[in-house]
Amino acid sequence: MEVSLYQRTYMMLNPKIISDDVARFLSEDIGGGDLTALVIPDNTLAKATIMTREATIVCGQAWVDEIFKQLNPNIDIDWQQLEGSQAFAGDTLCFLSGPARALMSGERAALNILQTLSSTATLANQFAKAVEGTKTVVLDTRKTLPGLRLAQKYAVKCGGASNHRVGLYDGILIKENHIMAAGSIMQAVSSARLVSDSVNVEVEVENLDEVQQALDAKADILLLDNFNLNQLKQAVQLTKGAAKLEASGNVDLSTIRDIALTGVDFVSVGALTKNVQAADLSMRVMLEDYV
Amino acid sequence: MEVSLYQRTYMMLNPKIISDDVARFLSEDIGGGDLTALVIPDNTLAKATIMTREATIVCGQAWVDEIFKQLNPNIDIDWQQLEGSQAFAGDTLCFLSGPARALMSGERAALNILQTLSSTATLANQFAKAVEGTKTVVLDTRKTLPGLRLAQKYAVKCGGASNHRVGLYDGILIKENHIMAAGSIMQAVSSARLVSDSVNVEVEVENLDEVQQALDAKADILLLDNFNLNQLKQAVQLTKGAAKLEASGNVDLSTIRDIALTGVDFVSVGALTKNVQAADLSMRVMLEDYV
Amino acid sequence: MEVSLYQRTYMMLNPKIISDDVARFLSEDIGGGDLTALVIPDNTLAKATIMTREATIVCGQAWVDEIFKQLNPNIDIDWQQLEGSQAFAGDTLCFLSGPARALMSGERAALNILQTLSSTATLANQFAKAVEGTKTVVLDTRKTLPGLRLAQKYAVKCGGASNHRVGLYDGILIKENHIMAAGSIMQAVSSARLVSDSVNVEVEVENLDEVQQALDAKADILLLDNFNLNQLKQAVQLTKGAAKLEASGNVDLSTIRDIALTGVDFVSVGALTKNVQAADLSMRVMLEDYV
Amino acid sequence: MEVSLYQRTYMMLNPKIISDDVARFLSEDIGGGDLTALVIPDNTLAKATIMTREATIVCGQAWVDEIFKQLNPNIDIDWQQLEGSQAFAGDTLCFLSGPARALMSGERAALNILQTLSSTATLANQFAKAVEGTKTVVLDTRKTLPGLRLAQKYAVKCGGASNHRVGLYDGILIKENHIMAAGSIMQAVSSARLVSDSVNVEVEVENLDEVQQALDAKADILLLDNFNLNQLKQAVQLTKGAAKLEASGNVDLSTIRDIALTGVDFVSVGALTKNVQAADLSMRVMLEDYV
Amino acid sequence: MEVSLYQRTYMMLNPKIISDDVARFLSEDIGGGDLTALVIPDNTLAKATIMTREATIVCGQAWVDEIFKQLNPNIDIDWQQLEGSQAFAGDTLCFLSGPARALMSGERAALNILQTLSSTATLANQFAKAVEGTKTVVLDTRKTLPGLRLAQKYAVKCGGASNHRVGLYDGILIKENHIMAAGSIMQAVSSARLVSDSVNVEVEVENLDEVQQALDAKADILLLDNFNLNQLKQAVQLTKGAAKLEASGNVDLSTIRDIALTGVDFVSVGALTKNVQAADLSMRVMLEDYV
Amino acid sequence: MEVSLYQRTYMMLNPKIISDDVARFLSEDIGGGDLTALVIPDNTLAKATIMTREATIVCGQAWVDEIFKQLNPNIDIDWQQLEGSQAFAGDTLCFLSGPARALMSGERAALNILQTLSSTATLANQFAKAVEGTKTVVLDTRKTLPGLRLAQKYAVKCGGASNHRVGLYDGILIKENHIMAAGSIMQAVSSARLVSDSVNVEVEVENLDEVQQALDAKADILLLDNFNLNQLKQAVQLTKGAAKLEASGNVDLSTIRDIALTGVDFVSVGALTKNVQAADLSMRVMLEDYV
């Protein structure tokens, strides 16, 4: 049984999610076929190397493996860095070898997913380090790149932060309109408890009075939206551990530690997944006869 | 025949691409169903408004329309800004009305695509304006967010820049390895000409000597990779209009105008589509009885 | 905006789930086409009635509507019973009218889903009534008919019982092997807490000693598997509300009330969804000229 | 060439049907991923056993194999019972070994399909045995669990009964409305003959007069709906082998033998596939280090 | 309820087959989008006409309707010829009107399916006419254009010939190897009878001795492969109506009538569907302002 | 690394296109399952041979390989002719061996794609040979069999002719209506240049005056529709190599050489792909025990 390095996974993704993702990525890039590939003679072999030009957390190895597997099962990949590990400028991420046409056809799709997910993992890692030593956990949000929700959630875990609900189906978050429709926080929470017993009920609150109402309603988590540091501390004191507290709202690397030090359990950060500054990676292909 | 504002399109996208995109976006966010929506009573109606909190080019209206259509065909959307137009902080992008549950279930998916594509359109617009008055056209690349190739290519057009090939299937770009495999630039171009008569043959060159070889091979376009300003000018002089010239390599808003002024036809910019700084948008929902 | 009766929903299902279900049901029944339908002349119109021959909770209207909509959008359906309501032998469930061929082609697919889901809703209703007056909630399990997980979960709600986690993705349930791998209940719960903040952590326990360990580990829910009534009562006393308690194991209509009276919060019943005794429904079609 | 035991097949199913079924079963159970699986350390190996707690015909091995293959191709399965054979309480159905996470993630999906199909095969076997020694063949109907038509038809064969048409596309069954629309049984049959030469034409009749009409029309099979034993005998005498005769209508294990003894060729039984009493199976997983 | 002319259908095709076909046809022709369409200003309207330049049976209207519906639901189509009718050189098949871009984007996909199916319908019509007055029915085979099986089977009916089995799933045809594996024709037929009661059992025979064996085995149909006229007549005499007889093997328009006159029930013709001589159709588009 | 003969490819097709094609071909032919296959005992092995009964260019090997791989990965195929090579009547194309049921189930699907694509390759080869020695290249068009666009384009290359644009997305062809909408050829070309920099801009012209306009507009290619030989020569003289010239309109094997000799660069031929005269191939299966 071969065990690749990347099997140090951070989420137990259904393998079909990765294979469907990859089929889509290859379809948008290759379409009917790679026109330029025909310039390379049949059955030419090549070696290739993926390197990073900047420091990055490595993330996305399972997608890269699947890309080359779908293009040509005869391609071999040998990872030099563990998934989720810290790589530095100049580091080799992996060696590849196999049919030259398929290696070149898959290059861009492989780099695109690797540079996008590594970017997210790296940012998650910076936020996670910023709160190191506190009891606070950094969470992502549903503000993600369309179509990449699960992949980005995976990258967040890979970087050392944690996941808020994945979508509307695996967690309950009661907002202002739900409260208004239900009549009160108490009634909204009670109505939500009937929906499912397997997920937490979280309530978004706007002030300390609502904090108290949510505690009275026995919510599992309170989302403290745009509270300042003083308000956060008061919420922590009021709650006394009776519920988990999550702070959110324009959090950045310069403010997150102070927020964490107020004693909240979670800080959620939209910027983790809605913005991307692609990791600077490159792939170099060498045809066999010219190596 | 109803004609919505967004029908000012910038690419004639196959409608199935948008409906497949949207089905995927909703599937990853809603999964089996929106658990919290049940807190809202059946058939409650609502009005909603999408606004921008910062200046942005508006892009992605067709996806937003499709999101709410797939969730509930009884939702109406009234756009206040033309697709591709410049909106400013505080501007209302659209009004929506219809069943409250579906409006709330679709909110995040709608904002995610709108904030992502508007970000790309806005960046494309900044690059396009930076070269205004020159004859140079700004191009995107294949460095895109996985799964969003066509949507981002559309956003680039929407912002006023133009598209390089969409994928490996609609353009030929001969790189170092193709040349090595073919034996020479001349042979590589000649081999590529046999592939298709409908696409251009572009050759990536690394110095003036290769520029001359590519001209001799009658390539349609030359990709001048990482040439400095002086080299670019020399390439323009050498070429004398016999081929189109494209400059690429670490282009940013501070350098693009000088590059354009060398006389190249195109400047391609990877940062246009590999990075995203999501536009700051929000949606406010008001239940009907409380309006 | 037309609002059909069935919009009294019990889960906010993503509409695509119903349309994909229906496409599959029609594909397996109609395949390339209904060979016998051609015996009916073109464009013959018909009226039809779906009746029940036995008492049943009505469940599955959205699927029936979608079946006929996919076959021919010109078919009208007028429901006579609310989704989730109790119908009796001889009751008309709905009237249909439209093209005769499509009505007859859709008959079996419509009855199959309606009789299956109504069966599950009816059984759920019997279990829910059996614990009426206690504080205990009846839950389903993941023991479902392959391919019908969400539809059956919906039917369970429709009948008045509630849902355990839908799948492995929206709840955490730590079983014997997870505990063994982690080293202890405490370590397993602590490891599970890192996975997600939006779902509950439930632990399956086999005796009172493990109940205490799970309470020490601050699990949200304890699954008391195959506890007898006496053991259940002891578990309730030990727990003192510090966690939710779920009883399971060979529960039937004759035993569930006593189990509920021990004070557990939930009783989960595999038989709700793994067995089906199809409701006895029929559809009668009358061609227009012969009405 | 490896040949597993289950290759004793009872229908030559297109392999894509099984792989599509399984992808759907895994998707509804695992969704994005198995949250609890992460409690198990990476690459832990395990052994597992599927046993039955009651007597059952074994059915569904190809689906179980595909489930684990899709989750992790490194899992091995060693079946101890032939597909379609009779197993008894306490019998081991198969041994499995491989990565612990995938074994545990696939457990429920595997048991669900196996317990559902084995239930149907067992029931089919009881009906088939009830008519043993007569010339009558037991048939299923189109009253099946939505989405499981082909799998259940396979289970019916596996249990020793036989298949009526699979859907509307592979057989012609003329009912009352078709006759009314065509004008007469004669005209309906004659119209149906034009549709296809590869399928039989069956006519549903309600009395002996219609039996005679259907014989005059040279129908291949007559469906005698709700005939009592006396009427069935008369139909057999009248027909004298000129067509096949199929009895249907509220057939159960206590009545089927008498029906068969009237001399009809087929008895069709809706209960075979519209009801399910899941076989009582279980899977036990043992982590490698603890075996 | 609008009833278009083409609803004179010749097979009751599941509508999803047509919509899936069309999605595929548009995807292969339009891909991401019609690049040239952008030359036409937004929202330009147009009228169009599809004409035939040669005599043809008209076939494929449902696909054409679906093509334009998928591209833009605002396009109207007004058919001037009934589906299945004979049109002559110069006849207008239909008028179309709506958005110019969508009309032009759909032109080629619409003509391709119409010219292909009309070709098949026309050929089927010629063969059907060649045997007019005899009792013989012309059948197609499984020798079809890959991916177009059902559409071509529909076209064959449309032209007045009839359908052999659609695929391997809706009819049984015992060939030489099946007989060899079973041991004899008798055993092969008897084994096939167990498979399904809804389909006919046909046996391919090579000489009169095998005809007798197949009759003894009570096969429903005998496929007389490559029999000369004399052998066919002998087979008819030998059979005396005890089974249906199908002649096949290099049949063409010059030989089919003599074959029919031997008294066989069916003649099957591979050339009907494996060859195509596309009908000569054209579409003319006129922009509204220029009409 | 195994390298089959057919890897002499003529287009670098995305492997998913072939596997999706094949899944579709098998689905339409096999549906739920091959009913007749059950007559063959379990696990019977067989050998088979595909031969040609007439001279043909061999085309479609990758589809045949995929067909048998999807049916049963234990089937081996040994090609005796290179993809794209000339085979003669009586030549063996390949030997196959493996499970008998799967070999027989795949026979028709394999022959259908092979006979269709070989037909197209052979025709392409005849046209290519007809212009041998001239500088003219034979092109296909978008007049293809619905659903087989890419496969036929591949066959055209395989036969030695070349590809026009694959669809509306990888080339720009300005026709009469585009010119009318834009106002002039000059304006249409200029508008088209903005769409993409990677594809050529071709203009369809109807007379020499329009040839001059298209040259003035600097179109890359001119499509000379229905020009006679004299007009073609004048167009060549007028153009002097400033653009590529493509002749089209009712070209056949008897006229193409004269057209080529006028000096045009391309001649496009609709008949290449809209008509099919299937190659006469056959497959013979021999069960192992009888070999």
mmCIF file of N, CA and C in Angstrom, chain B residues 61-132:
data_model
loop_
_atom_site.group_PDB
_atom_site.id
_atom_site.type_symbol
_atom_site.label_atom_id
_atom_site.label_comp_id
_atom_site.label_asym_id
_atom_site.label_seq_id
_atom_site.Cartn_x
_atom_site.Cartn_y
_atom_site.Cartn_z
ATOM 1 N N GLN B 61 -23.901 40.290 -12.754
ATOM 2 C CA GLN B 61 -25.357 40.359 -12.595
ATOM 3 C C GLN B 61 -26.072 39.102 -13.095
ATOM 4 N N ALA B 62 -25.585 38.528 -14.184
ATOM 5 C CA ALA B 62 -26.268 37.340 -14.730
ATOM 6 C C ALA B 62 -26.213 36.173 -13.739
ATOM 7 N N TRP B 63 -25.114 36.047 -13.006
ATOM 8 C CA TRP B 63 -25.000 34.975 -12.004
ATOM 9 C C TRP B 63 -25.975 35.225 -10.838
ATOM 10 N N VAL B 64 -26.069 36.479 -10.414
ATOM 11 C CA VAL B 64 -26.984 36.808 -9.305
ATOM 12 C C VAL B 64 -28.429 36.520 -9.714
ATOM 13 N N ASP B 65 -28.796 36.941 -10.905
ATOM 14 C CA ASP B 65 -30.153 36.658 -11.395
ATOM 15 C C ASP B 65 -30.428 35.155 -11.391
ATOM 16 N N GLU B 66 -29.453 34.392 -11.864
ATOM 17 C CA GLU B 66 -29.640 32.943 -11.962
ATOM 18 C C GLU B 66 -29.721 32.293 -10.574
ATOM 19 N N ILE B 67 -28.964 32.803 -9.621
ATOM 20 C CA ILE B 67 -29.002 32.262 -8.250
ATOM 21 C C ILE B 67 -30.423 32.349 -7.694
ATOM 22 N N PHE B 68 -31.016 33.513 -7.801
ATOM 23 C CA PHE B 68 -32.349 33.651 -7.206
ATOM 24 C C PHE B 68 -33.398 32.950 -8.049
ATOM 25 N N LYS B 69 -33.194 32.892 -9.366
ATOM 26 C CA LYS B 69 -34.129 32.150 -10.217
ATOM 27 C C LYS B 69 -34.128 30.663 -9.854
ATOM 28 N N GLN B 70 -32.952 30.115 -9.614
ATOM 29 C CA GLN B 70 -32.902 28.693 -9.269
ATOM 30 C C GLN B 70 -33.503 28.426 -7.890
ATOM 31 N N LEU B 71 -33.373 29.389 -6.991
ATOM 32 C CA LEU B 71 -33.918 29.176 -5.646
ATOM 33 C C LEU B 71 -35.424 29.350 -5.618
ATOM 34 N N ASN B 72 -35.907 30.352 -6.324
ATOM 35 C CA ASN B 72 -37.346 30.600 -6.354
ATOM 36 C C ASN B 72 -37.683 31.548 -7.493
ATOM 37 N N PRO B 73 -38.343 31.052 -8.515
ATOM 38 C CA PRO B 73 -38.612 31.903 -9.698
ATOM 39 C C PRO B 73 -39.521 33.094 -9.403
ATOM 40 N N ASN B 74 -40.070 33.156 -8.193
ATOM 41 C CA ASN B 74 -40.938 34.292 -7.859
ATOM 42 C C ASN B 74 -40.183 35.499 -7.324
ATOM 43 N N ILE B 75 -38.867 35.416 -7.275
ATOM 44 C CA ILE B 75 -38.085 36.573 -6.819
ATOM 45 C C ILE B 75 -37.864 37.533 -7.990
ATOM 46 N N ASP B 76 -38.075 38.816 -7.735
ATOM 47 C CA ASP B 76 -37.809 39.857 -8.745
ATOM 48 C C ASP B 76 -36.551 40.624 -8.378
ATOM 49 N N ILE B 77 -35.785 40.989 -9.401
ATOM 50 C CA ILE B 77 -34.560 41.773 -9.188
ATOM 51 C C ILE B 77 -34.590 42.993 -10.096
ATOM 52 N N ASP B 78 -34.319 44.121 -9.513
ATOM 53 C CA ASP B 78 -34.334 45.370 -10.292
ATOM 54 C C ASP B 78 -32.967 46.048 -10.153
ATOM 55 N N TRP B 79 -32.141 45.903 -11.188
ATOM 56 C CA TRP B 79 -30.780 46.448 -11.127
ATOM 57 C C TRP B 79 -30.789 47.958 -11.282
ATOM 58 N N GLN B 80 -29.983 48.615 -10.480
ATOM 59 C CA GLN B 80 -29.889 50.077 -10.518
ATOM 60 C C GLN B 80 -28.621 50.551 -11.208
ATOM 61 N N GLN B 81 -27.737 49.629 -11.524
ATOM 62 C CA GLN B 81 -26.472 49.984 -12.179
ATOM 63 C C GLN B 81 -26.293 49.062 -13.371
ATOM 64 N N LEU B 82 -25.795 49.630 -14.440
ATOM 65 C CA LEU B 82 -25.496 48.809 -15.609
ATOM 66 C C LEU B 82 -24.330 47.869 -15.306
ATOM 67 N N GLU B 83 -24.428 46.658 -15.798
ATOM 68 C CA GLU B 83 -23.278 45.747 -15.753
ATOM 69 C C GLU B 83 -22.080 46.451 -16.401
ATOM 70 N N GLY B 84 -20.944 46.415 -15.716
ATOM 71 C CA GLY B 84 -19.741 47.043 -16.266
ATOM 72 C C GLY B 84 -19.586 48.513 -15.922
ATOM 73 N N SER B 85 -20.563 49.091 -15.235
ATOM 74 C CA SER B 85 -20.462 50.520 -14.928
ATOM 75 C C SER B 85 -19.737 50.733 -13.605
ATOM 76 N N GLN B 86 -19.364 51.961 -13.346
ATOM 77 C CA GLN B 86 -18.640 52.330 -12.128
ATOM 78 C C GLN B 86 -19.650 52.693 -11.051
ATOM 79 N N ALA B 87 -19.643 51.971 -9.939
ATOM 80 C CA ALA B 87 -20.482 52.340 -8.797
ATOM 81 C C ALA B 87 -19.583 52.904 -7.694
ATOM 82 N N PHE B 88 -20.202 53.665 -6.804
ATOM 83 C CA PHE B 88 -19.420 54.314 -5.736
ATOM 84 C C PHE B 88 -19.930 53.882 -4.367
ATOM 85 N N ALA B 89 -19.123 54.110 -3.345
ATOM 86 C CA ALA B 89 -19.493 53.722 -1.977
ATOM 87 C C ALA B 89 -20.887 54.247 -1.651
ATOM 88 N N GLY B 90 -21.746 53.381 -1.185
ATOM 89 C CA GLY B 90 -23.097 53.784 -0.805
ATOM 90 C C GLY B 90 -24.124 53.565 -1.896
ATOM 91 N N ASP B 91 -23.681 53.274 -3.099
ATOM 92 C CA ASP B 91 -24.632 53.047 -4.204
ATOM 93 C C ASP B 91 -25.409 51.753 -4.005
ATOM 94 N N THR B 92 -26.673 51.814 -4.355
ATOM 95 C CA THR B 92 -27.497 50.605 -4.399
ATOM 96 C C THR B 92 -27.251 49.902 -5.727
ATOM 97 N N LEU B 93 -26.922 48.634 -5.676
ATOM 98 C CA LEU B 93 -26.721 47.894 -6.933
ATOM 99 C C LEU B 93 -28.045 47.339 -7.449
ATOM 100 N N CYS B 94 -28.867 46.806 -6.550
ATOM 101 C CA CYS B 94 -30.165 46.305 -7.000
ATOM 102 C C CYS B 94 -31.137 46.182 -5.831
ATOM 103 N N PHE B 95 -32.406 46.159 -6.180
ATOM 104 C CA PHE B 95 -33.484 45.853 -5.246
ATOM 105 C C PHE B 95 -34.001 44.453 -5.575
ATOM 106 N N LEU B 96 -34.325 43.697 -4.544
ATOM 107 C CA LEU B 96 -34.900 42.367 -4.745
ATOM 108 C C LEU B 96 -36.174 42.260 -3.925
ATOM 109 N N SER B 97 -37.109 41.447 -4.370
ATOM 110 C CA SER B 97 -38.290 41.189 -3.550
ATOM 111 C C SER B 97 -38.816 39.795 -3.859
ATOM 112 N N GLY B 98 -39.430 39.182 -2.851
ATOM 113 C CA GLY B 98 -39.971 37.836 -3.030
ATOM 114 C C GLY B 98 -39.968 37.068 -1.713
ATOM 115 N N PRO B 99 -40.102 35.731 -1.800
ATOM 116 C CA PRO B 99 -40.153 34.903 -0.596
ATOM 117 C C PRO B 99 -38.910 35.088 0.276
ATOM 118 N N ALA B 100 -39.126 35.340 1.558
ATOM 119 C CA ALA B 100 -38.021 35.675 2.462
ATOM 120 C C ALA B 100 -37.008 34.553 2.594
ATOM 121 N N ARG B 101 -37.487 33.323 2.714
ATOM 122 C CA ARG B 101 -36.546 32.219 2.897
ATOM 123 C C ARG B 101 -35.553 32.125 1.746
ATOM 124 N N ALA B 102 -36.061 32.200 0.539
ATOM 125 C CA ALA B 102 -35.174 32.055 -0.624
ATOM 126 C C ALA B 102 -34.233 33.250 -0.736
ATOM 127 N N LEU B 103 -34.728 34.439 -0.414
ATOM 128 C CA LEU B 103 -33.842 35.610 -0.464
ATOM 129 C C LEU B 103 -32.687 35.434 0.513
ATOM 130 N N MET B 104 -32.998 34.941 1.719
ATOM 131 C CA MET B 104 -31.940 34.783 2.712
ATOM 132 C C MET B 104 -31.032 33.606 2.379
ATOM 133 N N SER B 105 -31.583 32.562 1.807
ATOM 134 C CA SER B 105 -30.754 31.404 1.440
ATOM 135 C C SER B 105 -29.769 31.760 0.331
ATOM 136 N N GLY B 106 -30.143 32.678 -0.548
ATOM 137 C CA GLY B 106 -29.290 33.001 -1.690
ATOM 138 C C GLY B 106 -28.313 34.133 -1.437
ATOM 139 N N GLU B 107 -28.478 34.828 -0.315
ATOM 140 C CA GLU B 107 -27.674 36.026 -0.050
ATOM 141 C C GLU B 107 -26.167 35.803 -0.204
ATOM 142 N N ARG B 108 -25.640 34.824 0.475
ATOM 143 C CA ARG B 108 -24.180 34.670 0.512
ATOM 144 C C ARG B 108 -23.627 34.253 -0.853
ATOM 145 N N ALA B 109 -24.318 33.312 -1.534
ATOM 146 C CA ALA B 109 -23.862 32.893 -2.858
ATOM 147 C C ALA B 109 -23.853 34.084 -3.820
ATOM 148 N N ALA B 110 -24.885 34.927 -3.728
ATOM 149 C CA ALA B 110 -24.972 36.094 -4.613
ATOM 150 C C ALA B 110 -23.835 37.068 -4.331
ATOM 151 N N LEU B 111 -23.624 37.361 -3.043
ATOM 152 C CA LEU B 111 -22.548 38.314 -2.721
ATOM 153 C C LEU B 111 -21.182 37.753 -3.091
ATOM 154 N N ASN B 112 -20.973 36.474 -2.871
ATOM 155 C CA ASN B 112 -19.656 35.901 -3.157
ATOM 156 C C ASN B 112 -19.269 36.046 -4.630
ATOM 157 N N ILE B 113 -20.179 35.756 -5.542
ATOM 158 C CA ILE B 113 -19.807 35.875 -6.950
ATOM 159 C C ILE B 113 -19.701 37.338 -7.367
ATOM 160 N N LEU B 114 -20.572 38.156 -6.842
ATOM 161 C CA LEU B 114 -20.564 39.577 -7.201
ATOM 162 C C LEU B 114 -19.301 40.254 -6.682
ATOM 163 N N GLN B 115 -18.893 39.944 -5.464
ATOM 164 C CA GLN B 115 -17.713 40.602 -4.892
ATOM 165 C C GLN B 115 -16.429 40.096 -5.556
ATOM 166 N N THR B 116 -16.443 38.836 -5.998
ATOM 167 C CA THR B 116 -15.253 38.286 -6.655
ATOM 168 C C THR B 116 -15.097 38.863 -8.059
ATOM 169 N N LEU B 117 -16.180 38.815 -8.847
ATOM 170 C CA LEU B 117 -16.067 39.305 -10.229
ATOM 171 C C LEU B 117 -15.925 40.822 -10.286
ATOM 172 N N SER B 118 -16.606 41.536 -9.392
ATOM 173 C CA SER B 118 -16.456 42.997 -9.392
ATOM 174 C C SER B 118 -15.027 43.383 -9.039
ATOM 175 N N SER B 119 -14.407 42.609 -8.156
ATOM 176 C CA SER B 119 -13.005 42.855 -7.822
ATOM 177 C C SER B 119 -12.126 42.741 -9.064
ATOM 178 N N THR B 120 -12.340 41.679 -9.829
ATOM 179 C CA THR B 120 -11.536 41.474 -11.039
ATOM 180 C C THR B 120 -11.819 42.550 -12.081
ATOM 181 N N ALA B 121 -13.088 42.900 -12.243
ATOM 182 C CA ALA B 121 -13.435 43.934 -13.221
ATOM 183 C C ALA B 121 -12.820 45.268 -12.825
ATOM 184 N N THR B 122 -12.818 45.550 -11.544
ATOM 185 C CA THR B 122 -12.269 46.821 -11.066
ATOM 186 C C THR B 122 -10.765 46.891 -11.310
ATOM 187 N N LEU B 123 -10.080 45.795 -11.041
ATOM 188 C CA LEU B 123 -8.639 45.756 -11.261
ATOM 189 C C LEU B 123 -8.330 45.876 -12.757
ATOM 190 N N ALA B 124 -9.119 45.177 -13.559
ATOM 191 C CA ALA B 124 -8.929 45.258 -15.012
ATOM 192 C C ALA B 124 -9.115 46.695 -15.479
ATOM 193 N N ASN B 125 -10.083 47.361 -14.886
ATOM 194 C CA ASN B 125 -10.364 48.741 -15.247
ATOM 195 C C ASN B 125 -9.194 49.656 -14.895
ATOM 196 N N GLN B 126 -8.581 49.405 -13.740
ATOM 197 C CA GLN B 126 -7.439 50.237 -13.344
ATOM 198 C C GLN B 126 -6.274 50.053 -14.309
ATOM 199 N N PHE B 127 -6.024 48.808 -14.704
ATOM 200 C CA PHE B 127 -4.939 48.568 -15.662
ATOM 201 C C PHE B 127 -5.274 49.182 -17.023
ATOM 202 N N ALA B 128 -6.530 49.032 -17.445
ATOM 203 C CA ALA B 128 -6.922 49.585 -18.751
ATOM 204 C C ALA B 128 -6.767 51.103 -18.750
ATOM 205 N N LYS B 129 -7.147 51.743 -17.636
ATOM 206 C CA LYS B 129 -7.019 53.204 -17.573
ATOM 207 C C LYS B 129 -5.562 53.631 -17.557
ATOM 208 N N ALA B 130 -4.730 52.794 -16.966
ATOM 209 C CA ALA B 130 -3.304 53.153 -16.863
ATOM 210 C C ALA B 130 -2.645 53.262 -18.237
ATOM 211 N N VAL B 131 -3.201 52.564 -19.231
ATOM 212 C CA VAL B 131 -2.590 52.636 -20.569
ATOM 213 C C VAL B 131 -3.441 53.454 -21.540
ATOM 214 N N GLU B 132 -4.430 54.118 -21.026
ATOM 215 C CA GLU B 132 -5.304 54.922 -21.876
ATOM 216 C C GLU B 132 -4.494 55.914 -22.708
#
